């Protein structure tokens, strides 16, 4: 199950790595969704380290992490499917922990290290297992499943079928790719921790 | 098998760009940067049926960042009756004009600098309504005291609806009648009759990608990028709406993040086009999940039906009264009503059949196409009835069905013969898979086990048109231009496999261009499981034309007759002559990078059904045949159903890519599990009360059966590309009745209303005691 975003305070994970490339995002980003309200003013600038690259992002009080990632950082594997934390398409990992970015206020993630599916290497155990098992049809929801699977295997290198089900039940694949996804997670576990 | 052959017909090559899908690198419509655009949000109706007295927009207009507010009346002033669009009836305005007909109907659109401002401004709009008598459900609608529309307005799309123009004082916008023999008399004279009142509720497609349309005006042309399965249809609709020649409308797409019928015909596109055109600026229209629930739904359907056998157990009569609740706007409901009504008796030899199938307006969100096109709702009825009849006769439900199933060459009750529709093979396959012939541990105490089967039949959309253009590049790669939209089913993969097989090349070297009506040729729609057969045939033909062209060039180069040249993966060959395709094309043009081009068409034909009898000797180009078998356990204390094994078989003619076919079958089965056990839209006095994903339940990984077995049955179609037919809908047809029949087998209760909730099962068990 994904972690519910915190209700207060700031989530930080690790110090900023001075050797990492720094990207100053444009004040006028190529907005696809443009959810920042013109009349609410900027609440401030936060720093998000996304897939190892640090971004300084201007956000309002009510800017969602989902929108900050999609519109300011330009990460499009993070997707809105329901807006209420019920489908998992917007899942990201912050400091290795899954979060529904559609429920998370961006301000509270100042300094966070965020991983999205693009940030995983194509030879990553989970990614390559999903590819080999054909665990994607339209593929829209799959990045969320990939990240949940990565989180599961980090916590539990040898998950049972029931463990896999328990961890992925909050993600919806409307194409019904569940059998292939379950197989892919088992293959990734085997690959990472051979018996 | 050589690696290249894995990429041809029959090979399970991986789906196009699986690696990109897994890491989320495929760009969808909503991912496209739009630059300076007006973001659009919609103010929606609060009343199910009311006259619009006034729309107050001043407060919204005064908000910072709001560019403008547009009402239905504003659009009507500019567009007149052209504002009303729809595939069957031109009945739906992009923004409500004069009346609202369902809670949630768009009334006014706000254009603003950003989406949050636009959405906030919609809350500053208010509307004065004069309430009209609401038509909440089928019973209200058929009582005939209030009418959703003053008169019927057939669109110009379907010529056979012309006779309905101007009909008043009815909520029934279309009626299909099937009359074969005298079904009522045969029922009354029959030895055994079972009857039922069946209900399949409205449901929603819920593709995880939300709909999005970006529209702009460029050099006097309306261009758009949109999430649609029907780009060619949308181009025509927008041309009609704006009174433009087709050449001045461009509709482009990206791969869809699922659709299942949700993103077709008139969704966001008419509004986006009207706003972009009248405001003269780029607009971006999207929907929240809550709004997407209101854009279209699957028809709720009531079926009152009977099935009769004579003393020898022969089926002698099928009678069905089918009512499809199409909501406030007909969409393609009339087509669903006919195409499903004609198979309401099921895939059986039945001497007499009578079907009355009606499409009915109510004050609800509009219902349209959904995987299965209305057929799952009638399959729910006929597969429950034949099961019950077998029980009444003391026969095995599998064997009873098998005895009566239509065989190759048999005429269905609606007059069309069967070909490439192996119902018996599908039924046998699922029965074997779930161990029908083995002893069953029926359980003790509160857990009881049972098994059920169901068979489904559906006609492919006919007549339809497909076109393909193929450009063979000098380096022996190719670019295939078709207007089929890949929404997860894998068309970009299998169309390349068909062309590559003909051309003996690697299908991974063929790029399928995303539908763009400026470039890709007309194709009726990507829906109704029609693309593999229709577009696949156009692709086969376009590749054959290219093969002939290459062979002609090679014959010329070799100085031999064309009959002596054959095409191999290494290039054309004739005796000792050989040349690679790259050398051949380079030699022909004297240039690197040049292309050879061919084009082809495939059009299917039909005989329209008779208005009185509903019969036709060729109502469809081909049939889909499928079967489902279920072994389940019912917890009699809680009413919960656990599916231990679900087997789903479909006759696909020939599997172009067996792995993708299996995914279509199992994916459809999983969607069907939701329809069987929990999936439904709940409306109360016209108000949708579970239209969010917090409330609307969808199958998750936890709902997977303990075992799920997709089974590919291949009974090649004479005219299919390599014998192939489509498969997108086949797997969903029989899921709900197979599970309900297994419940009947396990605990002895017959449920006739979907979904089979724990409450409905425990209540039925209590009543049965």
Coordinates of N, CA and C in Angstrom, one line a residue, chain B residues 72-85 92-94 97 153 240-241:
Chain B
X72 N -24.2 27.7 -24.1 CA -24.8 27.1 -25.3 C -25.5 28.1 -26.2
X73 N -26.1 29.1 -25.6 CA -26.8 30.1 -26.4 C -25.8 30.9 -27.3
X74 N -24.6 31.1 -26.7 CA -23.6 31.8 -27.5 C -23.2 31.0 -28.7
X75 N -23.0 29.7 -28.4 CA -22.6 28.8 -29.6 C -23.7 28.7 -30.6
X76 N -24.9 28.6 -30.0 CA -26.0 28.4 -31.0 C -26.2 29.6 -31.9
X77 N -25.9 30.8 -31.4 CA -26.0 32.0 -32.2 C -25.1 31.9 -33.4
X78 N -23.9 31.3 -33.2 CA -22.9 31.2 -34.3 C -23.1 30.0 -35.1
X79 N -23.5 28.9 -34.5 CA -23.5 27.6 -35.3 C -24.9 27.1 -35.6
X80 N -25.9 27.7 -35.0 CA -27.3 27.2 -35.2 C -27.5 25.7 -34.9
X81 N -28.3 25.0 -35.7 CA -28.6 23.6 -35.4 C -27.3 22.7 -35.6
X82 N -26.3 23.3 -36.2 CA -25.1 22.5 -36.4 C -24.4 22.2 -35.0
X83 N -24.8 22.9 -34.0 CA -24.3 22.7 -32.6 C -24.7 21.3 -32.1
X84 N -25.8 20.7 -32.7 CA -26.3 19.4 -32.2 C -25.6 18.3 -33.1
X85 N -24.8 17.5 -32.4 CA -24.1 16.4 -33.1 C -24.4 15.1 -32.4
X92 N -27.2 16.1 -29.5 CA -26.4 16.5 -28.3 C -25.6 17.8 -28.6
X93 N -25.9 18.9 -27.8 CA -25.2 20.1 -28.0 C -23.9 20.1 -27.2
X94 N -22.8 20.7 -27.7 CA -21.5 20.7 -27.0 C -21.7 21.4 -25.6
X97 N -28.2 23.8 -24.7 CA -28.9 24.9 -25.3 C -30.4 24.8 -25.0
X153 N -34.3 13.5 -33.9 CA -33.5 14.2 -34.9 C -32.4 13.3 -35.4
X240 N -18.7 19.2 -40.1 CA -20.1 19.5 -40.1 C -20.4 20.6 -39.1
X241 N -19.9 20.5 -37.9 CA -20.1 21.5 -36.9 C -19.7 22.9 -37.3

